Amino acid sequence: MEFNEFLNNFSTSVKKAHSIYIYPHVSADGDTLGSTLALKKYFDSIDKESVILIEEVFPSTYKFMYDEDSFEFYDQNEHDKADLHISVDTGDINRLGKRKEAFKGETINIDHHKTNTNYAKENYVDYHASSSGEIIYEMLIGLGCTLTKEIAVYLYVAISTDTGGFRYSNTNENCFKIASELIKFNINISDLSKKVFETNSIEKTLLMGKAIEKLRFFFDSRVAVVLFRKEEYLTLNANEEMFDGIIQIPRNIEGVIVAAVIRQSLDDTVKVNLRSNDDQVDVSKIAFDNNGGGHKRAAGYTSNENMDDTLEKLLHDIEKQLK
Amino acid sequence: MEFNEFLNNFSTSVKKAHSIYIYPHVSADGDTLGSTLALKKYFDSIDKESVILIEEVFPSTYKFMYDEDSFEFYDQNEHDKADLHISVDTGDINRLGKRKEAFKGETINIDHHKTNTNYAKENYVDYHASSSGEIIYEMLIGLGCTLTKEIAVYLYVAISTDTGGFRYSNTNENCFKIASELIKFNINISDLSKKVFETNSIEKTLLMGKAIEKLRFFFDSRVAVVLFRKEEYLTLNANEEMFDGIIQIPRNIEGVIVAAVIRQSLDDTVKVNLRSNDDQVDVSKIAFDNNGGGHKRAAGYTSNENMDDTLEKLLHDIEKQLK
């Protein structure tokens, strides 16, 4: 759908609605939270009743954006009053978690994920956009919304986090242009960046230290592997989410072509996370051979072997592709 | 001086010159290297003889920008041929190292540091600019230079590194605007960002791991200290430069107000590096009391005591300011 056509439909739907529920996806990130908040503040500015429905603990990284007036925790018995439902940054209906029960009737789906399943009555998916924040910015401008410093902060967080701070390959011309507009509202870039990019919990920091301690190098340090046994991280109070970034440690080492984290989970299954820094190794091939998935540069699988055998087999699989 | 007036003078000086030496500062960073390279490529495009003079090993982070035709290692006996000398990103003449002997006669100083000492015959210092890269971009546009992908890469590296990847407080509207122009040349943002921001040597990685291992917390984890004894890092092949970023580890921990690294140097002196994350503690006061220096949020000093006494005294000094 054309952007302008969508914007007209959107505007009409909003005018008709008496009350709106806005839906970020589960495991909320900066883009879904910043985008839904910006939209909520727009509805406030035109005196349209709305609320953002969430169902999980608010992520600690973004707690500075939490406000009681904007968010409500989903309650099946309570939340059946809206006559318009808008999801943002949510690729498929299951990413709405329990709230998918409420997402019915007049529904709008605004997203930038190529894999979006168009599950709503009205769907606007622009996968050329860096982030949902970029789409919401263009929508608010198109709707004649007067941006405020508050909205600028939300959109900046949305766009900057989804592009990894303007570092990922989805970083585009438009998101730099939008950033140059948002910064005019005197938003504190260094303070925001510190909060969203640089702050780690004590537990995460100690887990990173342990990961470095467990680093092993193979094939002239072209392959770096972190081997994590359960007993090594249990005492660190690490949760599953904290393991997400650990692969960056071996991946970011100079000269490393393949990085791996092999981890014994709480249920004793052995999980393998892989990254390739070079086209010579396609880690998705290794993952597919082990009934896993992914793409050339990032893939993973669950191993049926113990830690040591998993490592040995993995090194063998990598060696076949190393030049 | 007005930018346009400077640009006219610059253009006249360049026209008159037969051969130009371009000077990055010592301990070269992305801004000074990217900026001097962009200028060098401009001179190439107008068939003006020029070379970038350096005197140190090329920094490994930026080795992908090194090319034999652009750089020459300074040799006092060899390099006395230019009739125009241009320093970029260099706040004072001593930052030219040994090359200051050659920086004589027709000299131009282009910089964005507020503390610039205007040591050249012609000085253009714009301290509102995020980086020297931002100034060079505006100069090349003003001079009618046709930008190329190569120049776009150099300027992107200059601007993005000096703003910490658009995260520091010097990040401004113009540098986002320029980034939106440079990205049109199809530069590989994710590849460049990985090279300049995310790659660590094995030694640096292991040093970071050791720093996390040596973390100690005080005052309900509002103070985090890394204590490094000489014997703990000697085996890691760490050099002085690698210690620069270590203070970020305690500083980036959630809830930490004061971060410190106390390190026994190779010559046994005890060095203290301090960061404050909150206005309630001004670390420069502590540094000044110990004959050191710095500002509110970042300061340091050399201690006359041993490691343990240094820590004890530091905690006492911090406690006085903690609320």
XYZ file of C-alpha atoms in Angstrom:
646
model
C 0.000 0.000 0.000
C 1.120 3.529 -0.722
C 2.131 5.515 2.319
C -0.314 8.339 1.639
C -3.207 5.962 1.100
C -2.358 4.191 4.340
C -2.101 7.500 6.180
C -5.586 8.503 4.969
C -7.058 5.184 6.093
C -5.218 5.426 9.396
C -6.514 8.917 9.997
C -10.085 7.853 9.218
C -9.865 4.822 11.529
C -8.492 6.948 14.368
C -11.236 9.561 13.931
C -13.916 6.862 14.123
C -12.429 5.181 17.183
C -13.447 6.053 20.727
C -10.628 4.228 22.445
C -7.400 2.736 21.099
C -5.110 -0.036 22.331
C -1.504 0.133 21.127
C 0.514 -3.099 21.093
C 4.306 -3.420 21.294
C 5.677 -6.927 20.700
C 6.719 -9.285 23.514
C 10.375 -9.143 24.616
C 9.996 -5.441 23.941
C 12.992 -3.552 22.555
C 13.759 0.136 22.072
C 12.062 0.315 18.687
C 8.705 -1.141 19.703
C 8.608 0.862 22.964
C 9.808 4.164 21.479
C 7.459 3.820 18.489
C 4.357 2.970 20.529
C 5.122 5.785 22.993
C 5.497 8.331 20.197
C 2.155 7.187 18.762
C 0.514 7.345 22.213
C 1.757 10.935 22.715
C 0.340 11.853 19.304
C -3.068 10.464 20.341
C -2.796 12.472 23.575
C -2.124 15.609 21.535
C -5.366 15.151 19.565
C -7.321 14.162 22.724
C -7.893 10.613 21.547
C -8.157 8.054 24.330
C -5.430 5.418 24.058
C -3.184 3.180 26.097
C -0.215 0.929 25.393
C -0.896 -2.657 26.472
C 2.031 -4.690 27.786
C 2.169 -8.090 29.461
C 5.732 -8.463 30.705
C 8.029 -6.745 33.175
C 9.181 -3.457 31.630
C 12.760 -3.958 30.364
C 15.211 -2.308 32.754
C 17.212 -0.676 29.934
C 14.165 1.371 28.947
C 12.653 2.030 32.360
C 13.422 5.756 31.945
C 10.692 5.765 29.258
C 8.090 4.086 31.439
C 5.183 6.213 32.580
C 2.074 5.065 34.402
C -0.299 7.054 32.237
C 0.852 5.484 28.976
C 1.125 1.800 29.863
C -1.276 -0.768 31.276
C -0.558 -4.402 32.066
C -2.856 -6.574 30.021
C -5.781 -8.102 31.865
C -8.153 -10.210 29.796
C -11.179 -9.185 31.871
C -10.281 -5.541 31.909
C -9.049 -4.852 28.417
C -12.001 -5.377 26.118
C -13.008 -1.753 25.668
C -11.050 -0.416 22.694
C -12.588 -0.221 19.255
C -9.264 0.177 17.440
C -6.161 -1.972 17.890
C -2.752 -0.944 16.552
C 0.327 -3.164 16.713
C 3.735 -1.677 16.016
C 6.983 -3.472 15.084
C 5.266 -6.851 15.423
C 6.019 -9.308 12.623
C 3.338 -11.874 13.410
C 0.343 -12.258 15.703
C 2.166 -14.559 18.113
C 4.570 -11.749 18.940
C 1.568 -10.168 20.693
C 1.665 -12.948 23.304
C -1.483 -13.277 25.388
C -2.726 -9.953 24.028
C -3.507 -11.523 20.665
C -6.897 -12.435 22.164
C -7.688 -8.736 22.397
C -6.296 -7.838 18.962
C -9.572 -8.247 17.056
C -12.097 -6.248 15.054
C -10.594 -3.015 13.739
C -6.875 -3.811 13.625
C -3.865 -2.027 12.143
C -0.377 -3.520 11.831
C 2.546 -1.096 11.331
C 5.935 -2.693 10.863
C 9.261 -2.804 9.038
C 9.984 -6.546 9.149
C 10.119 -8.189 5.740
C 8.698 -11.376 7.232
C 5.527 -9.633 8.463
C 2.503 -11.903 7.973
C -0.048 -9.115 7.380
C -2.245 -10.458 10.163
C -4.364 -7.323 10.649
C -7.296 -5.822 8.770
C -5.038 -2.951 7.651
C -1.340 -3.647 7.208
C 1.440 -1.169 6.505
C 4.814 -2.875 6.225
C 7.769 -0.923 4.839
C 10.793 -3.161 4.976
C 13.007 -0.482 3.501
C 12.575 1.465 6.721
C 15.429 1.040 9.210
C 12.984 0.710 12.073
C 9.362 1.163 13.051
C 10.487 4.461 14.591
C 11.339 5.712 11.114
C 7.798 4.845 9.893
C 6.127 6.431 12.925
C 8.208 9.599 12.420
C 7.005 9.874 8.820
C 3.429 9.162 9.927
C 3.457 11.861 12.617
C 4.887 14.396 10.154
C 2.273 13.366 7.584
C -0.501 13.672 10.174
C 0.582 17.211 11.013
C 1.643 16.304 14.557
C 3.713 18.989 16.285
C 6.726 17.093 17.554
C 7.803 17.665 21.148
C 11.080 16.956 22.913
C 9.389 13.934 24.536
C 8.331 12.471 21.191
C 11.781 13.241 19.765
C 13.410 11.218 22.567
C 11.097 8.232 21.939
C 11.720 8.239 18.201
C 15.456 8.716 18.668
C 15.576 5.711 20.998
C 13.507 3.673 18.509
C 15.674 4.450 15.483
C 19.058 4.455 17.202
C 18.540 1.162 19.041
C 17.181 -0.702 16.009
C 20.190 0.372 13.941
C 22.589 -0.565 16.756
C 23.449 3.112 17.128
C 23.689 3.679 13.351
C 26.012 0.712 12.962
C 23.944 -2.100 11.446
C 23.358 -2.577 7.738
C 19.756 -1.300 8.025
C 21.162 2.178 8.754
C 19.969 4.351 5.880
C 19.956 7.898 4.568
C 16.525 8.648 6.010
C 17.358 7.636 9.559
C 20.321 10.031 9.575
C 18.052 12.763 8.186
C 15.456 12.085 10.872
C 18.154 12.078 13.574
C 19.265 15.527 12.350
C 15.666 16.707 12.836
C 15.170 15.075 16.243
C 18.409 16.479 17.688
C 16.986 19.997 17.159
C 14.705 19.319 20.145
C 17.789 19.468 22.343
C 17.619 15.814 23.273
C 20.578 14.629 25.321
C 22.219 12.201 22.918
C 25.112 11.257 25.187
C 22.837 10.584 28.153
C 20.387 8.518 26.055
C 23.195 6.597 24.369
C 24.791 5.769 27.697
C 21.463 4.449 28.983
C 20.551 2.321 25.994
C 23.930 1.156 24.709
C 26.479 1.222 27.472
C 24.830 0.193 30.701
C 25.228 -3.404 31.841
C 24.005 -5.012 35.047
C 26.589 -6.349 37.478
C 25.445 -9.866 36.568
C 25.889 -9.244 32.827
C 29.318 -7.718 33.417
C 30.465 -10.699 35.483
C 29.058 -13.068 32.853
C 31.106 -11.255 30.199
C 34.193 -11.642 32.367
C 33.519 -15.340 32.754
C 33.015 -15.690 28.989
C 36.415 -14.091 28.341
C 37.957 -16.432 30.900
C 36.464 -19.403 29.054
C 37.655 -18.292 25.605
C 39.521 -20.859 23.553
C 41.254 -20.290 20.236
C 41.749 -22.718 17.351
C 43.251 -22.698 13.839
C 45.762 -19.873 14.461
C 43.138 -17.891 16.396
C 40.854 -17.732 13.376
C 38.233 -19.567 15.415
C 37.274 -18.378 18.908
C 34.957 -20.425 21.113
C 33.391 -19.723 24.496
C 32.535 -22.955 26.320
C 30.060 -22.447 29.144
C 29.195 -25.282 31.492
C 26.116 -24.875 33.654
C 28.007 -24.810 36.933
C 30.176 -21.975 35.621
C 27.365 -19.505 35.202
C 24.793 -20.679 37.775
C 26.497 -18.747 40.558
C 26.476 -15.533 38.504
C 22.674 -15.109 38.576
C 22.694 -14.924 34.800
C 19.383 -15.265 32.989
C 18.832 -16.461 29.419
C 18.547 -12.913 28.056
C 22.045 -12.045 29.264
C 23.584 -14.726 27.067
C 22.332 -12.960 23.940
C 25.279 -10.595 23.639
C 27.998 -13.030 24.715
C 28.692 -14.146 21.138
C 29.932 -10.593 20.444
C 32.974 -11.224 22.635
C 34.629 -13.885 20.434
C 33.153 -12.305 17.292
C 34.804 -8.914 17.943
C 38.312 -10.263 18.316
C 40.734 -9.148 15.630
C 41.419 -11.868 13.072
C 38.591 -14.142 14.194
C 36.684 -15.629 11.254
C 34.276 -17.907 13.144
C 32.980 -17.229 16.646
C 31.010 -19.733 18.695
C 29.362 -19.970 22.081
C 28.690 -23.537 23.208
C 26.513 -23.524 26.278
C 25.050 -26.158 28.511
C 21.510 -24.911 29.255
C 19.732 -25.277 32.556
C 17.958 -28.350 31.132
C 21.356 -29.802 30.091
C 20.806 -29.426 26.353
C 23.868 -28.031 24.578
C 23.200 -24.883 22.549
C 25.535 -23.654 19.860
C 25.521 -20.047 18.663
C 27.667 -19.194 15.623
C 28.893 -16.069 13.846
C 31.004 -15.724 10.725
C 33.039 -12.576 10.052
C 34.020 -13.608 6.554
C 32.340 -14.940 3.432
C 34.699 -17.945 3.361
C 32.640 -19.596 6.119
C 28.858 -19.935 5.875
C 27.763 -20.894 9.380
C 24.194 -21.620 8.292
C 25.532 -24.719 6.479
C 26.909 -26.024 9.770
C 23.664 -25.173 11.558
C 21.504 -26.861 8.889
C 23.639 -30.023 9.080
C 22.794 -30.093 12.776
C 19.065 -29.431 12.341
C 19.427 -25.771 13.287
C 18.882 -22.584 11.323
C 20.080 -19.108 10.534
C 21.926 -17.367 7.755
C 25.483 -17.112 6.417
C 26.845 -14.849 9.096
C 24.692 -15.865 12.105
C 23.249 -19.288 12.890
C 22.669 -21.754 15.686
C 21.565 -25.234 16.668
C 20.962 -27.550 19.590
C 23.460 -30.372 19.866
C 22.658 -33.952 20.862
C 26.181 -34.578 22.080
C 27.978 -33.540 25.251
C 30.032 -30.328 25.398
C 33.359 -31.849 24.387
C 31.981 -33.863 21.481
C 29.977 -30.862 20.331
C 33.155 -28.771 20.248
C 35.108 -31.439 18.428
C 32.422 -31.914 15.781
C 31.994 -28.157 15.377
C 35.721 -27.598 14.824
C 35.674 -30.381 12.258
C 32.708 -28.736 10.467
C 34.402 -25.326 10.503
C 37.698 -26.736 9.230
C 35.972 -28.009 6.075
C 35.152 -24.424 5.107
C 38.268 -22.581 6.343
C 40.690 -21.646 3.595
C 37.687 33.985 10.777
C 34.627 33.508 8.615
C 34.473 30.158 6.851
C 34.176 31.686 3.373
C 37.098 34.038 3.938
C 39.194 31.102 5.163
C 38.164 29.022 2.169
C 39.268 31.776 -0.226
C 42.640 32.090 1.512
C 43.018 28.319 1.572
C 42.259 28.084 -2.117
C 44.772 30.817 -2.942
C 47.486 29.173 -0.808
C 46.898 25.807 -2.459
C 47.026 27.326 -5.944
C 50.370 28.982 -5.168
C 51.908 25.857 -3.643
C 53.934 23.381 -5.672
C 53.987 20.648 -3.057
C 51.998 20.182 0.157
C 52.654 18.274 3.370
C 49.575 17.290 5.362
C 50.005 16.619 9.090
C 47.797 14.441 11.297
C 48.513 14.635 15.028
C 50.586 12.058 16.915
C 48.682 9.123 18.474
C 46.549 9.417 15.368
C 42.842 8.675 15.653
C 40.057 8.178 13.123
C 39.308 11.881 12.823
C 42.834 13.065 12.057
C 43.480 10.151 9.654
C 40.123 10.307 7.874
C 40.305 14.095 7.559
C 43.857 14.223 6.217
C 43.087 11.395 3.771
C 39.994 13.177 2.456
C 42.069 16.327 1.950
C 44.845 14.345 0.240
C 42.338 12.783 -2.187
C 40.984 16.253 -2.957
C 44.502 17.431 -3.807
C 44.913 14.356 -6.014
C 41.691 15.268 -7.815
C 43.056 18.732 -8.716
C 46.506 17.302 -9.585
C 48.223 19.052 -6.724
C 51.259 17.224 -5.331
C 50.760 16.322 -1.664
C 51.587 13.697 0.906
C 50.498 12.949 4.477
C 53.479 12.895 6.834
C 53.363 10.484 9.760
C 56.013 9.454 12.280
C 54.515 6.526 14.177
C 53.348 3.020 13.410
C 49.990 3.234 11.647
C 47.259 2.395 14.186
C 45.986 -1.134 13.601
C 42.315 -0.106 13.899
C 42.673 2.107 10.832
C 45.057 0.022 8.792
C 42.308 -0.537 6.191
C 42.704 3.170 5.321
C 46.471 2.997 4.872
C 47.797 3.379 1.369
C 51.397 3.722 0.302
C 50.746 6.548 -2.104
C 49.164 8.814 0.487
C 51.463 8.415 3.490
C 55.187 8.879 4.049
C 57.110 8.301 7.253
C 58.764 11.522 8.283
C 62.478 11.794 7.628
C 64.105 15.071 8.571
C 66.598 14.864 5.705
C 64.037 13.872 3.162
C 61.031 16.012 3.987
C 62.055 19.606 3.365
C 60.503 20.032 -0.052
C 56.957 21.260 0.501
C 56.068 24.934 0.280
C 52.728 24.568 2.068
C 52.097 22.786 5.363
C 48.600 21.883 6.582
C 47.886 20.374 9.981
C 44.471 18.886 10.692
C 42.848 18.120 14.068
C 46.014 19.209 15.887
C 45.414 21.457 18.911
C 48.997 22.581 19.457
C 52.336 22.366 17.715
C 53.680 19.669 20.052
C 50.992 17.324 18.806
C 52.997 17.300 15.552
C 55.813 15.462 17.356
C 59.134 15.485 15.524
C 57.406 16.849 12.443
C 57.044 20.267 14.027
C 60.544 20.993 12.688
C 59.165 20.761 9.177
C 55.962 22.721 9.898
C 57.347 26.139 8.940
C 56.853 28.930 6.399
C 53.419 28.777 4.796
C 51.378 26.940 7.412
C 47.647 26.275 7.836
C 46.009 24.827 10.959
C 42.512 23.334 10.592
C 40.922 22.077 13.786
C 37.841 21.791 16.001
C 39.495 21.792 19.449
C 38.533 24.758 21.617
C 41.993 24.717 23.181
C 43.752 25.204 19.822
C 46.733 27.556 20.213
C 46.564 29.083 16.706
C 50.175 28.139 16.055
C 50.099 28.469 12.259
C 50.224 31.425 9.911
C 46.601 30.757 8.942
C 44.314 29.184 11.543
C 40.774 27.936 11.114
C 39.336 26.554 14.342
C 35.617 25.829 14.576
C 34.931 24.366 17.970
C 31.235 24.033 17.234
C 32.132 21.346 14.712
C 31.786 17.785 16.012
C 35.050 16.791 14.396
C 37.678 17.900 11.924
C 35.937 15.588 9.467
C 32.885 17.846 9.607
C 35.048 20.896 8.734
C 36.845 19.096 5.906
C 33.481 17.965 4.489
C 32.248 21.559 4.399
C 35.558 22.681 2.874
C 35.451 20.091 0.090
C 31.851 21.017 -0.730
C 32.799 24.708 -0.693
C 35.795 24.035 -2.943
C 33.568 22.289 -5.473
C 35.218 18.910 -4.948
C 33.298 16.002 -6.461
C 33.020 13.551 -3.589
C 33.857 9.921 -4.273
C 33.023 6.766 -2.351
C 36.619 6.733 -1.096
C 36.383 10.275 0.296
C 32.959 9.480 1.765
C 34.464 6.533 3.675
C 37.298 8.689 5.078
C 34.933 11.444 6.191
C 32.469 8.955 7.655
C 35.249 7.349 9.695
C 36.428 10.805 10.830
C 33.011 12.021 11.973
C 31.681 8.756 13.362
C 34.772 7.934 15.422
C 35.124 11.422 16.907
C 31.491 11.355 18.032
C 31.887 7.831 19.457
C 29.507 6.580 16.792
C 27.073 9.489 17.260
C 26.981 8.922 21.013
C 29.092 11.692 22.577
C 27.805 15.139 23.467
C 29.613 16.701 20.474
C 27.163 14.867 18.172
C 25.256 17.621 16.363
C 22.642 18.244 13.709
C 25.227 18.838 11.003
C 27.076 15.587 11.498
C 23.829 13.634 11.047
C 23.097 15.680 7.908
C 26.561 14.960 6.549
C 26.198 11.252 7.380
C 22.947 11.215 5.373
C 24.903 12.631 2.405
C 27.895 10.296 2.769
C 25.761 7.148 2.980
C 24.493 7.918 -0.546
C 27.898 6.776 -1.830
C 26.954 3.256 -0.817
C 29.547 3.055 1.919
C 29.324 -0.098 3.995
C 28.314 1.320 7.371
C 28.122 -2.028 9.161
C 31.517 -3.136 7.911
C 33.180 0.201 8.780
C 31.522 0.306 12.198
C 32.642 -3.202 13.000
C 36.222 -2.291 12.088
C 36.440 0.957 14.014
C 34.188 0.324 17.007
C 33.904 -3.359 17.672
C 37.202 -5.014 16.964
C 39.497 -5.754 19.907
C 42.828 -7.542 19.887
C 43.088 -10.832 21.765
C 45.309 -9.062 24.306
C 42.769 -6.264 24.860
C 39.963 -8.812 25.225
C 41.890 -10.827 27.811
C 42.771 -7.599 29.653
C 39.069 -6.719 29.796
C 38.334 -10.162 31.211
C 41.021 -9.717 33.841
C 39.617 -6.273 34.736
C 36.161 -7.775 35.295
C 37.730 -10.501 37.429
C 39.401 -7.818 39.567
C 36.230 -5.737 40.037
C 35.353 -4.793 43.596
C 32.204 -3.055 44.747
C 31.719 -0.667 47.664
C 28.929 1.415 49.219
C 26.053 -0.789 48.026
C 27.673 -1.166 44.590
C 27.546 2.563 43.985
C 31.335 2.512 43.705
C 33.119 0.025 41.441
C 36.888 -0.315 41.448
C 39.271 -2.324 39.288
C 42.545 -3.016 41.109
C 45.356 -4.050 38.780
C 48.672 -5.206 40.144
C 51.608 -5.351 37.755
C 51.998 -9.133 37.909
C 48.325 -9.525 36.963
C 48.631 -7.897 33.579
C 52.282 -8.484 32.654
C 51.525 -11.959 31.289
C 48.731 -10.585 29.090
C 51.060 -8.612 26.762
C 49.011 -5.504 27.482
C 50.451 -2.138 26.491
C 49.634 1.237 28.034
C 47.180 2.130 25.252
C 45.019 -0.891 26.044
C 44.332 0.374 29.546
C 42.582 3.470 28.166
C 39.208 1.857 27.776
C 39.281 -0.284 30.930
C 37.606 2.428 33.044
C 34.484 1.937 30.876
C 33.938 -1.484 32.450
C 33.165 -0.279 35.996
C 31.662 2.977 34.655
C 29.055 1.155 32.531
C 27.665 -0.947 35.355
C 24.077 -0.162 36.273
C 23.808 1.872 39.467
C 27.507 2.748 39.653
C 28.075 6.397 40.590
C 31.876 6.392 40.825
C 34.159 4.127 38.805
C 37.882 3.778 39.406
C 40.829 1.910 37.986
C 43.809 1.720 40.351
C 46.805 0.379 38.526
C 50.378 -0.366 39.439
C 52.414 0.823 36.431
C 55.468 -0.893 35.072
C 57.617 1.598 37.034
C 55.636 0.750 40.213
C 53.876 4.111 40.483
C 50.191 3.740 41.294
C 47.868 5.440 38.800
C 44.261 6.252 39.591
C 41.675 6.857 36.870
C 38.230 8.102 37.952
C 34.791 8.561 36.402
C 31.609 9.949 37.893
C 28.198 9.042 36.473
C 26.297 11.508 38.636
C 26.551 15.171 39.611
C 26.612 14.269 43.308
C 30.286 13.288 42.998
C 32.855 15.607 41.409
C 35.899 13.398 40.834
C 38.114 16.347 39.872
C 38.010 17.443 43.555
C 39.497 14.108 44.570
C 42.088 14.316 41.811
C 43.075 17.897 42.719
C 43.516 16.919 46.382
C 45.972 14.314 45.163
C 47.865 16.651 42.794
C 46.098 15.272 39.757
C 43.717 16.853 37.266
C 40.605 16.468 35.193
C 37.011 17.570 35.313
C 33.822 16.703 37.222
C 33.055 13.479 35.405
C 36.581 12.293 34.488
C 39.809 12.804 36.406
C 42.976 11.072 37.520
C 46.123 11.235 39.611
C 49.294 9.400 40.546
C 49.323 8.116 44.105
C 52.344 8.125 46.418
C 50.978 5.233 48.469
C 50.842 1.531 47.798
C 47.794 -0.084 46.152
C 45.916 -0.909 49.359
C 46.438 2.471 50.983
C 45.528 4.200 47.726
C 42.238 2.297 47.637
C 41.464 3.020 51.282
C 42.149 6.750 50.907
C 40.164 6.910 47.654
C 37.105 5.262 49.228
C 37.349 7.728 52.096
C 37.499 10.656 49.641
C 34.528 9.326 47.671
C 32.468 8.720 50.814
C 32.676 12.414 51.699
C 30.764 13.277 48.532
C 28.324 10.335 48.307
C 24.810 11.185 49.396
